[in-house]
């Protein structure tokens, strides 16, 4: 299959801070260099894109030397933490800004969906907005006309089609906006987390439509999302972006594993000592929802501790502790000698709702805290083995998901 | 032999056959008028949006456009006509002022609305690509509708004074009117997109533009005829103002009175073409990266 998107050495530099006389001085200096045929002096001093570290340079590389290719008909997921550079990449791909260096080459018609309802005018009716929004996304009037009925049908707001959209509920607004976008027929579709809107029924519809777009219609799709389940369901391959560089390209399953490992690295070490050193966390990256959780935590001890306990807390994505393992209530203290200390944890069939979990670890001897690391490691509970109703799982707001039976009786 | 060429045909397109290439620098003259043509439906939908959205939830609707020229004309007749006693080249004062105001308003509204193109539309520009030039072109066209309404009012006034005074003129020179309107539109667009491009990073010009347009009106024979000017230095300022010949020619074509000089109009045309050309170049350079600085 032929390559339809080729990203070569793509970099983008941003200047931080405010626009004022300082930036004017830089602009003039840059202009002066260019007039003499010299290179932009500020391109050399950029720093890597790490939002958590305060840098010394005013210039930062939001993207640095990005390379990847997308084949025709491929659905590629782009994942990364907030501020990793995903949006900058999308902006360049959708031509709302240009790269500082490097290039992107595209084949065919491109439509980007960075937001639903771009250009919707609140005073205009749903009907008028379908035409306007469609045209903004690159459709001709004729194309919109021929798909008008399908769009209205898909959105499910038939009744309000001649009402100004400012009277719509936010859900209706989003439905109509997504419907227009869903009937675009570009060769390459770039989508940014637009699925994170609407109710469960609509999300299911949207996800299904996206699958159709890629599988049946053979279009190339770039999908940026934080929703790992959606990425897993839609994409064959993923690109992981971290601090402005490509960390991984390849198959989705391994990619997500990798990503979750990166994600869990962001935890904080509140107490860490040389005497009782944190070594390893052994666990499967993913558990099935009805499976037992089993993991090991390894420390290196450089002293003897007579009453050692290792506690841990399993924390869900919202930051709530769902399981707190207080080892002093379960087992007797360990008498640790010098050398490696391995603690084994077994949680029998916890029936946690699928999602990402992180683990906070706490080690102490009597009342002395030896180690305290918050959210330093993690695992994922996947939804694959569950009832088969994915939307139900994704929108489950509970903490636990035991086997449930619901039956009706009528008399 | 055939096989060899086939192989070539398969291998070649992959390298050079890209539809879109996104690169840091672009050709200076890469204005993408072809893209604008492809998005012509969007252009007309924007015009339609501007016009319909403006009158939603109003009772008088487009009639509001009558209010402004009527009141301005009344004030001008009082101030410049009755108080300052400025002659009007033998044209009925009401028609003299109203004609000047009508064509001037078109220019100033084109300039004012296109000069905010980038800043006002940053939200939509940041989310989706379409040729940015569509926006100023559409504001120019929706202002044209407003101009049409005000021009209609002017025609009604001309008809009224023609019936009461019997001094009615209608001739071939009326054919000049569309050309003059297009010149005004082009001038407003050209200057507007230059200002719009200059204000993406440094907003200083936005402060200036509001009253600069007002002041420019006094350097243009809107409220007085060019023939009234006596002071040499003042005459030169007004004469070299490229808008002067358009206003004078507009009155000449409608009333067949006043100064009309073909060379002056040619000077204006060249000036406008240069401004428009520079505007297009700057605009298409700025549109590529303005999202980073706006």
XYZ file of C-alpha atoms in Angstrom:
705
model
C 0.000 0.000 0.000
C 1.157 3.470 -0.746
C 2.191 6.044 1.803
C -0.306 8.880 2.090
C 1.207 10.842 4.946
C 4.916 11.363 5.314
C 6.242 13.381 8.232
C 9.926 14.192 7.908
C 12.128 15.760 10.613
C 9.236 17.866 11.753
C 10.059 20.416 14.437
C 8.166 23.299 15.913
C 9.563 25.936 18.168
C 7.518 28.213 20.357
C 8.509 31.270 22.266
C 7.239 31.330 25.812
C 6.063 34.302 27.749
C 4.299 37.406 26.611
C 4.485 39.440 23.464
C 5.953 42.848 24.171
C 9.084 44.890 23.675
C 11.236 41.843 24.506
C 9.761 39.846 21.663
C 10.057 42.879 19.380
C 13.814 42.970 20.059
C 14.033 39.277 19.152
C 11.973 39.831 16.028
C 14.278 42.628 14.933
C 17.359 40.531 15.636
C 15.886 37.645 13.670
C 15.022 40.000 10.805
C 18.585 41.389 10.848
C 20.042 37.869 10.651
C 17.765 36.983 7.785
C 18.676 40.140 5.877
C 22.326 39.100 6.031
C 21.401 35.610 4.880
C 22.188 34.041 8.256
C 20.331 31.414 10.189
C 17.702 32.300 12.772
C 19.745 32.766 15.994
C 16.919 31.532 18.222
C 16.619 28.129 16.575
C 19.771 26.944 18.332
C 18.749 27.725 21.874
C 15.453 25.882 22.188
C 14.937 23.458 25.034
C 13.060 20.183 25.034
C 9.402 20.278 25.785
C 8.999 19.302 29.416
C 6.302 21.313 31.082
C 7.159 20.247 34.615
C 10.713 21.577 34.549
C 11.326 25.308 34.587
C 13.787 25.974 31.785
C 16.259 28.766 31.307
C 15.481 29.432 27.644
C 12.508 31.396 26.400
C 12.309 29.073 23.442
C 11.026 25.559 23.594
C 10.723 22.804 21.008
C 7.116 21.644 21.133
C 8.109 19.052 18.551
C 11.604 17.959 17.686
C 12.518 15.816 14.673
C 9.321 13.869 14.347
C 9.307 11.179 11.671
C 6.591 8.729 10.741
C 4.611 7.493 7.779
C 1.012 6.479 7.375
C -0.153 4.062 4.745
C -3.373 4.280 2.798
C -6.324 2.947 4.786
C -4.423 2.812 8.053
C -5.942 4.006 11.318
C -3.152 5.492 13.369
C -3.576 6.488 16.988
C -1.504 9.304 18.411
C -1.146 9.195 22.168
C 0.844 11.148 24.675
C 0.500 13.036 27.916
C -0.854 16.563 28.143
C 1.672 18.954 26.653
C 3.640 16.237 24.885
C 3.119 17.912 21.530
C 0.106 16.063 20.138
C -1.914 19.182 19.523
C 0.984 20.964 17.899
C 1.400 18.005 15.566
C -2.297 18.096 14.776
C -2.201 21.821 14.125
C 0.578 21.350 11.615
C -1.119 18.384 9.959
C -4.363 20.283 9.664
C -2.521 23.315 8.280
C -3.524 25.814 10.903
C 0.140 26.567 11.449
C 3.433 25.701 9.783
C 6.441 23.814 11.147
C 9.659 25.592 12.101
C 11.694 23.022 10.190
C 10.926 19.794 8.356
C 7.929 18.931 6.253
C 4.707 16.986 6.005
C 3.542 15.554 2.708
C -0.025 14.469 2.204
C -1.863 12.732 -0.574
C -5.547 13.347 -1.176
C -8.169 15.509 0.462
C -7.610 16.173 4.138
C -10.235 17.061 6.679
C -9.409 17.785 10.274
C -11.777 17.585 13.142
C -10.016 19.278 16.018
C -13.297 20.409 17.446
C -16.891 19.719 16.550
C -19.064 22.574 15.421
C -16.295 24.895 14.264
C -17.933 27.985 12.834
C -21.410 27.184 14.094
C -23.301 30.440 14.355
C -25.681 30.523 17.319
C -28.271 32.655 15.540
C -28.579 30.384 12.521
C -30.823 27.354 12.361
C -29.576 23.792 12.418
C -30.189 23.551 8.699
C -28.169 26.682 7.913
C -25.385 25.560 10.207
C -25.105 22.173 8.503
C -24.355 23.942 5.251
C -22.003 26.443 6.826
C -20.088 23.913 8.899
C -19.891 21.476 5.996
C -18.428 24.168 3.778
C -15.901 25.146 6.447
C -14.799 21.524 6.604
C -14.295 21.576 2.852
C -17.485 20.174 1.385
C -19.184 21.777 -1.580
C -22.786 22.877 -1.351
C -23.762 20.107 -3.710
C -22.145 17.409 -1.549
C -23.866 18.692 1.568
C -27.218 18.772 -0.189
C -26.884 15.182 -1.294
C -26.088 14.045 2.261
C -28.359 16.416 4.105
C -31.006 13.848 5.005
C -28.441 11.351 6.243
C -26.788 14.017 8.391
C -30.056 15.040 10.002
C -30.970 11.408 10.512
C -27.631 10.568 12.109
C -27.755 13.562 14.427
C -31.261 12.745 15.630
C -32.323 16.392 15.929
C -34.819 16.302 13.073
C -37.419 18.136 15.054
C -35.245 21.149 15.832
C -33.626 21.505 12.437
C -35.168 24.927 11.788
C -34.524 26.252 15.282
C -31.478 28.470 15.940
C -28.720 26.353 17.445
C -28.421 28.674 20.427
C -31.641 27.074 21.650
C -30.159 23.576 21.450
C -29.039 21.628 24.459
C -25.290 21.130 24.481
C -25.808 17.456 23.627
C -27.932 18.252 20.585
C -25.396 20.805 19.473
C -22.597 18.253 19.604
C -24.669 15.586 17.872
C -25.449 17.870 14.980
C -21.856 19.029 14.729
C -20.456 15.513 14.775
C -23.015 14.373 12.228
C -21.793 16.936 9.716
C -18.220 15.839 10.244
C -19.126 12.160 10.024
C -20.372 12.581 6.500
C -17.293 14.313 5.239
C -15.601 12.164 2.669
C -11.949 13.051 2.852
C -9.139 10.688 1.971
C -7.421 11.529 5.237
C -9.374 12.290 8.385
C -7.660 13.830 11.414
C -9.636 13.558 14.638
C -8.864 14.996 18.055
C -10.795 13.520 20.973
C -14.148 14.569 19.636
C -15.593 11.389 21.006
C -15.294 12.659 24.533
C -18.667 14.339 24.175
C -22.278 13.329 24.029
C -24.078 10.562 25.871
C -23.254 6.866 25.801
C -25.641 6.094 22.957
C -24.124 8.793 20.824
C -20.555 7.831 21.677
C -21.301 4.323 20.541
C -22.754 5.645 17.327
C -19.770 7.914 16.763
C -17.260 5.149 17.453
C -19.140 2.857 15.100
C -19.186 5.486 12.405
C -15.461 6.018 12.781
C -14.869 2.299 12.417
C -16.954 2.278 9.247
C -15.022 5.207 7.870
C -11.772 3.338 8.209
C -12.774 -0.272 7.587
C -15.483 -0.092 4.970
C -14.647 3.102 3.183
C -10.879 2.574 3.252
C -9.958 6.013 4.477
C -6.844 6.928 6.373
C -7.543 8.149 9.880
C -5.320 9.842 12.441
C -6.916 9.576 15.838
C -5.660 11.474 18.864
C -7.095 10.444 22.169
C -6.545 9.857 25.834
C -9.127 7.126 25.795
C -7.027 3.964 25.558
C -10.029 1.762 25.004
C -11.130 3.804 22.014
C -7.593 3.812 20.641
C -7.374 0.071 21.138
C -10.712 -0.491 19.451
C -9.963 1.671 16.425
C -6.270 1.735 15.695
C -3.910 -0.907 14.399
C -0.849 1.210 15.058
C 0.054 4.008 17.398
C 2.624 6.762 17.642
C 3.545 7.731 21.172
C 4.776 11.265 21.630
C 6.686 12.235 24.719
C 8.294 15.619 25.351
C 8.046 16.528 21.705
C 9.691 13.433 20.299
C 8.396 10.140 18.985
C 8.847 7.556 21.711
C 7.308 4.619 19.946
C 5.748 3.653 16.645
C 4.182 0.293 16.013
C 1.391 -1.988 17.087
C -1.273 -0.630 19.361
C -1.245 -3.290 22.049
C 2.481 -3.050 22.772
C 2.318 0.697 22.333
C -0.319 1.101 24.976
C 1.650 -1.088 27.348
C 4.623 1.119 26.760
C 2.542 4.231 27.189
C 1.076 3.088 30.485
C 4.577 2.453 31.734
C 5.539 5.987 30.764
C 2.380 7.247 32.409
C 3.161 5.519 35.665
C 6.644 7.013 35.716
C 5.156 10.330 36.559
C 4.521 9.436 40.186
C 6.314 11.174 43.004
C 8.786 9.795 45.468
C 7.966 11.429 48.755
C 10.493 9.477 50.809
C 13.370 7.540 49.282
C 16.501 6.478 51.116
C 19.711 4.698 50.201
C 19.304 2.336 53.146
C 16.065 0.930 51.877
C 16.192 1.411 48.112
C 13.289 0.978 45.723
C 14.185 -1.558 43.039
C 11.385 -3.077 41.033
C 7.751 -3.678 40.445
C 6.831 -6.965 38.840
C 3.370 -7.274 37.351
C 1.509 -8.004 34.176
C 0.792 -4.673 32.445
C -2.823 -5.671 31.943
C -5.222 -7.837 33.896
C -8.556 -9.145 32.838
C -11.354 -7.768 34.945
C -12.239 -11.066 36.600
C -8.643 -12.132 37.119
C -6.674 -12.175 40.378
C -4.259 -9.287 40.761
C -0.791 -10.402 41.599
C 2.288 -8.260 41.794
C 5.615 -8.063 43.559
C 7.530 -5.153 44.942
C 11.260 -5.407 45.408
C 13.503 -3.336 47.632
C 17.191 -3.463 48.381
C 17.898 -3.240 52.077
C 21.273 -2.036 53.352
C 20.433 -2.456 57.007
C 18.453 -4.735 59.268
C 14.877 -3.913 60.159
C 13.006 -6.010 62.664
C 9.455 -4.878 62.070
C 9.160 -4.138 58.388
C 5.800 -3.653 56.708
C 5.076 -2.783 53.093
C 1.676 -1.271 52.382
C 0.197 -0.303 49.105
C -2.836 1.499 47.767
C -4.422 0.871 44.395
C -5.646 4.173 43.015
C -8.039 4.604 40.101
C -7.907 7.264 37.361
C -9.933 9.685 39.417
C -7.376 9.484 42.187
C -9.529 7.493 44.611
C -8.002 4.682 46.615
C -10.040 1.630 45.680
C -8.016 -0.966 47.550
C -5.840 -0.201 50.548
C -3.578 -3.050 51.579
C -2.444 -2.517 55.122
C -0.009 -5.371 55.616
C 0.171 -5.027 59.410
C -3.452 -6.128 59.636
C -2.859 -9.107 57.376
C 0.512 -10.516 58.191
C 3.208 -10.408 60.852
C 6.159 -8.058 60.399
C 9.112 -9.091 58.315
C 12.568 -9.107 59.777
C 14.633 -7.728 56.936
C 18.342 -8.386 56.597
C 20.749 -6.793 54.157
C 19.885 -7.770 50.565
C 16.846 -7.896 48.368
C 13.427 -7.939 49.952
C 10.579 -9.105 47.782
C 6.976 -8.517 48.869
C 4.282 -10.481 47.145
C 0.731 -9.164 46.894
C -2.275 -11.165 45.863
C -5.741 -9.678 45.525
C -8.264 -12.318 44.651
C -10.633 -11.351 41.873
C -11.118 -7.720 42.891
C -13.630 -7.039 40.088
C -12.452 -3.531 39.482
C -13.994 -1.493 36.709
C -11.716 -1.579 33.660
C -9.321 1.322 33.422
C -5.862 2.429 34.441
C -4.742 2.044 38.018
C -1.672 3.276 39.767
C -0.084 2.045 42.953
C 1.177 4.006 45.896
C 3.759 2.155 47.962
C 4.633 2.760 51.567
C 7.304 0.893 53.542
C 8.008 1.390 57.245
C 9.805 -0.120 60.197
C 7.916 0.474 63.460
C 7.108 4.160 63.116
C 10.040 5.000 60.816
C 9.074 5.653 57.200
C 11.600 3.989 54.891
C 9.954 4.562 51.560
C 6.933 6.424 50.272
C 6.184 6.649 46.553
C 2.873 7.925 45.249
C 1.472 6.488 42.029
C 4.882 5.300 40.966
C 3.762 2.146 39.188
C 0.590 0.957 37.557
C -1.364 -1.548 35.571
C -4.452 -1.681 33.482
C -7.636 -3.651 33.884
C -8.891 -4.313 30.421
C -12.427 -4.558 29.326
C -12.085 -7.187 26.648
C -13.341 -10.160 28.609
C -16.385 -8.340 29.881
C -19.937 -8.965 28.726
C -19.002 -7.719 25.286
C -20.786 -4.440 25.789
C -17.998 -1.976 25.510
C -19.931 1.239 25.838
C -21.422 -0.014 29.064
C -17.937 -0.530 30.433
C -16.525 2.773 29.300
C -19.275 4.760 30.847
C -19.472 2.816 34.012
C -19.062 5.304 36.792
C -18.763 2.723 39.479
C -15.647 1.413 41.141
C -16.520 -2.262 41.165
C -17.887 -4.418 38.435
C -18.977 -7.726 39.853
C -20.968 -10.261 37.883
C -24.478 -8.857 37.796
C -27.776 -10.340 36.788
C -30.806 -8.233 36.040
C -34.093 -9.950 35.328
C -37.577 -8.642 34.748
C -40.748 -10.152 35.989
C -44.185 -9.155 35.022
C -47.415 -10.177 36.621
C 9.933 -2.183 -23.211
C 6.402 -1.699 -22.041
C 7.181 -3.357 -18.757
C 10.003 -0.951 -18.021
C 7.826 2.103 -18.466
C 5.165 0.527 -16.311
C 7.632 0.053 -13.521
C 8.673 3.633 -13.802
C 5.114 4.763 -13.618
C 4.569 2.801 -10.437
C 7.683 4.019 -8.716
C 7.659 7.658 -9.660
C 4.418 8.969 -8.192
C 5.362 8.047 -4.662
C 8.131 10.622 -4.652
C 6.646 13.599 -6.378
C 2.914 13.127 -6.389
C 2.005 14.778 -3.116
C -1.154 16.851 -3.076
C -0.233 18.933 -0.083
C 3.241 19.740 1.170
C 3.464 21.552 4.489
C 6.767 23.359 4.843
C 8.140 26.223 6.912
C 8.784 28.646 4.060
C 6.583 29.282 1.087
C 7.032 31.110 -2.153
C 6.390 34.830 -1.715
C 3.876 34.850 -4.538
C 2.039 31.744 -3.371
C -1.327 33.439 -2.918
C -3.527 30.360 -3.429
C -6.270 32.021 -5.438
C -7.092 28.587 -6.805
C -7.921 27.399 -3.291
C -10.207 30.377 -2.837
C -12.050 29.380 -5.987
C -12.458 25.840 -4.658
C -13.983 27.218 -1.489
C -16.377 29.560 -3.299
C -19.394 27.851 -1.729
C -17.982 28.692 1.677
C -17.496 32.277 0.552
C -21.170 32.635 -0.335
C -22.297 30.860 2.820
C -20.265 33.299 4.912
C -21.891 36.191 3.076
C -25.293 34.655 3.710
C -24.410 34.067 7.358
C -23.282 37.668 7.860
C -26.432 39.035 6.298
C -29.002 36.745 7.881
C -27.404 36.622 11.335
C -27.352 40.390 11.496
C -31.124 40.762 11.287
C -32.151 37.853 13.470
C -34.370 39.100 16.279
C -34.685 42.621 14.889
C -38.009 44.072 13.739
C -36.783 46.595 11.202
C -34.127 44.250 9.805
C -32.216 45.698 6.845
C -34.088 48.999 7.262
C -31.588 49.832 9.980
C -29.068 50.544 7.266
C -31.163 53.573 6.233
C -30.853 55.222 9.601
C -27.125 55.898 9.531
C -26.830 57.643 6.107
C -30.028 59.625 6.724
C -28.861 61.040 10.036
C -25.315 61.636 8.862
C -26.679 63.484 5.843
C -28.864 65.661 8.061
C -25.901 66.521 10.275
C -23.673 67.270 7.284
C -26.316 69.498 5.693
C -26.554 71.426 8.959
C -22.853 71.653 9.813
C -21.144 71.918 6.455
C -23.993 73.379 4.460
C -25.895 75.712 6.779
C -23.217 76.637 9.339
C -19.982 76.523 7.346
C -21.683 77.507 4.096
C -19.588 75.213 1.934
C -20.830 75.113 -1.670
C -21.684 71.780 -3.260
C -20.639 72.168 -6.916
C -24.189 73.016 -7.909
C -25.508 69.696 -6.678
C -28.525 69.608 -4.362
C -26.830 69.580 -0.884
C -28.758 66.557 0.410
C -27.731 64.506 -2.629
C -24.168 65.819 -2.476
C -23.627 64.707 1.108
C -25.620 61.515 0.829
C -23.706 60.323 -2.237
C -20.382 61.031 -0.542
C -21.450 59.307 2.658
C -22.797 56.250 0.837
C -19.619 55.448 -1.055
C -17.377 56.461 1.858
C -19.289 54.198 4.229
C -18.678 51.275 1.971
C -14.945 51.906 2.029
C -14.747 52.464 5.760
C -16.847 49.413 6.648
C -14.751 47.237 4.300
C -11.563 48.528 5.870
C -12.793 48.253 9.440
C -14.153 44.746 9.152
C -11.334 43.238 7.094
C -8.691 44.792 9.338
C -9.845 42.491 12.140
C -9.792 39.311 10.069
C -7.084 37.398 11.907
C -7.788 38.502 15.431
C -11.568 38.160 15.197
C -11.477 34.750 13.560
C -8.592 33.243 15.499
C -10.941 30.684 17.046
C -12.101 29.202 13.796
C -8.725 29.628 12.049
C -7.066 27.635 14.790
C -9.295 24.653 14.266
C -9.677 24.153 10.580
C -7.923 25.020 7.373
C -9.587 26.886 4.554
C -8.086 29.717 2.509
C -8.038 32.593 4.973
C -8.734 35.053 2.193
C -12.309 33.755 2.100
C -13.092 35.723 5.259
C -12.109 39.245 4.107
C -13.641 38.569 0.692
C -16.905 37.545 2.296
C -17.023 40.599 4.588
C -16.396 42.736 1.531
C -19.316 41.105 -0.218
C -21.700 41.299 2.708
C -20.807 44.975 3.070
C -21.672 45.253 -0.603
C -25.228 44.265 0.288
C -25.343 46.992 2.907
C -23.983 49.391 0.308
C -26.674 48.238 -2.124
C -29.379 49.103 0.382
C -27.893 52.537 1.017
C -27.402 53.101 -2.693
C -31.059 52.306 -3.221
C -31.889 55.004 -0.673
C -29.680 57.404 -2.628
C -31.524 56.559 -5.863
C -34.831 57.212 -4.121
C -33.510 60.575 -2.952
C -32.279 61.403 -6.445
C -35.704 60.498 -7.824
C -37.456 62.632 -5.224
C -35.331 65.716 -5.896
C -35.568 65.064 -9.627
C -39.365 65.190 -9.435
C -39.541 68.257 -7.198
C -36.748 70.310 -8.836
C -36.875 68.833 -12.281
C -33.081 68.615 -12.316
C -32.647 64.976 -13.003
C -29.699 63.449 -14.746
C -29.426 59.967 -16.137
C -26.757 59.070 -18.665
C -24.025 56.699 -19.709
C -21.794 57.900 -16.907
C -23.943 55.836 -14.520
C -22.182 52.824 -15.983
C -19.056 54.012 -14.204
C -20.644 53.413 -10.789
C -19.984 49.630 -10.563
C -16.321 50.178 -11.429
C -15.989 52.843 -8.732
C -17.615 50.587 -6.168
C -15.215 47.770 -7.042
C -12.290 50.184 -6.706
C -13.497 51.195 -3.250
C -13.905 47.551 -2.294
C -10.414 46.689 -3.521
C -8.899 49.622 -1.633
C -10.719 48.677 1.570
C -9.717 45.042 1.174
C -6.081 45.772 0.359
C -5.559 48.187 3.228
C -7.664 46.024 5.548
C -5.679 42.832 5.049
C -2.389 44.695 5.451
C -3.538 46.059 8.790
C -4.968 42.694 9.760
C -1.604 41.064 9.049
C 0.299 43.698 10.982
C -1.876 43.372 14.064
C -1.594 39.625 14.654
C 1.447 39.920 16.877
C 1.506 43.550 17.900
C -1.942 44.995 18.438
C -0.799 48.616 18.336
C -2.392 49.318 14.972
C -5.862 48.275 16.109
C -5.945 51.306 18.357
C -4.957 53.504 15.470
C -7.287 52.238 12.776
C -10.585 53.337 14.358
C -9.910 57.048 14.371
C -7.497 56.974 11.410
C -10.429 56.093 9.145
C -12.442 58.968 10.612
C -9.617 61.405 10.078
C -9.026 60.101 6.563
C -12.583 61.090 5.708
C -11.653 64.734 6.217
C -8.768 64.355 3.782
C -11.256 63.063 1.214
C -13.866 65.296 -0.419
C -16.847 63.687 1.312
C -18.189 66.765 3.072
C -16.848 69.339 0.589
C -16.083 69.419 -3.151
C -12.467 69.359 -4.347
C -13.107 72.623 -6.245
C -13.779 74.423 -2.940
C -10.184 74.008 -1.746
C -8.000 77.092 -2.193
C -4.941 76.525 -0.002
C -2.167 74.953 -2.106
C -0.778 72.542 0.491
C -4.249 71.353 1.496
C -5.160 70.772 -2.139
C -2.127 68.581 -2.629
C -2.901 66.425 0.389
C -6.437 65.859 -0.815
C -5.514 65.459 -4.469
C -2.902 62.766 -3.866
C -5.275 60.874 -1.663
C -6.161 57.950 -3.953
C -9.738 57.957 -2.672
C -10.396 61.522 -3.849
C -10.772 60.728 -7.574
C -13.186 57.888 -6.764
C -15.501 60.105 -4.709
C -15.346 62.890 -7.264
C -15.972 60.459 -10.120
C -18.854 58.889 -8.200
C -20.599 62.293 -7.950
C -19.743 63.117 -11.527
C -21.219 59.894 -12.826
C -24.445 60.367 -10.859
C -24.993 64.104 -11.314
C -22.761 64.990 -14.287
C -21.369 67.877 -12.258
C -18.004 68.538 -10.644
C -14.424 67.679 -11.454
C -13.743 64.493 -13.256
C -10.301 63.617 -14.481
C -9.532 60.310 -16.173
C -5.831 60.508 -15.274
C -6.637 60.962 -11.623
C -8.781 57.873 -11.732
C -5.970 55.965 -13.440
C -3.639 57.065 -10.640
C -6.113 55.701 -8.114
C -6.415 52.414 -9.991
C -2.655 51.860 -10.043
C -2.367 52.795 -6.391
C -5.145 50.363 -5.479
C -3.647 47.516 -7.498
C -0.293 47.996 -5.768
C -1.871 48.095 -2.298
C -3.994 45.042 -3.027
C -1.010 43.127 -4.358
C 1.168 43.970 -1.354
C -1.762 43.117 0.889
C -2.212 39.697 -0.681
C 1.490 38.883 -0.332
C 1.687 39.931 3.312
C -1.606 38.248 4.119
C -0.634 34.904 2.642
C 2.706 35.054 4.432
C 1.130 35.851 7.776
C -1.746 33.359 7.494
C 0.728 30.487 7.667
C 1.919 31.086 11.202
C -0.264 33.737 12.760
C -1.907 31.176 15.052
C 1.340 31.027 17.039
C 1.362 34.706 17.842
C -2.203 35.937 17.714
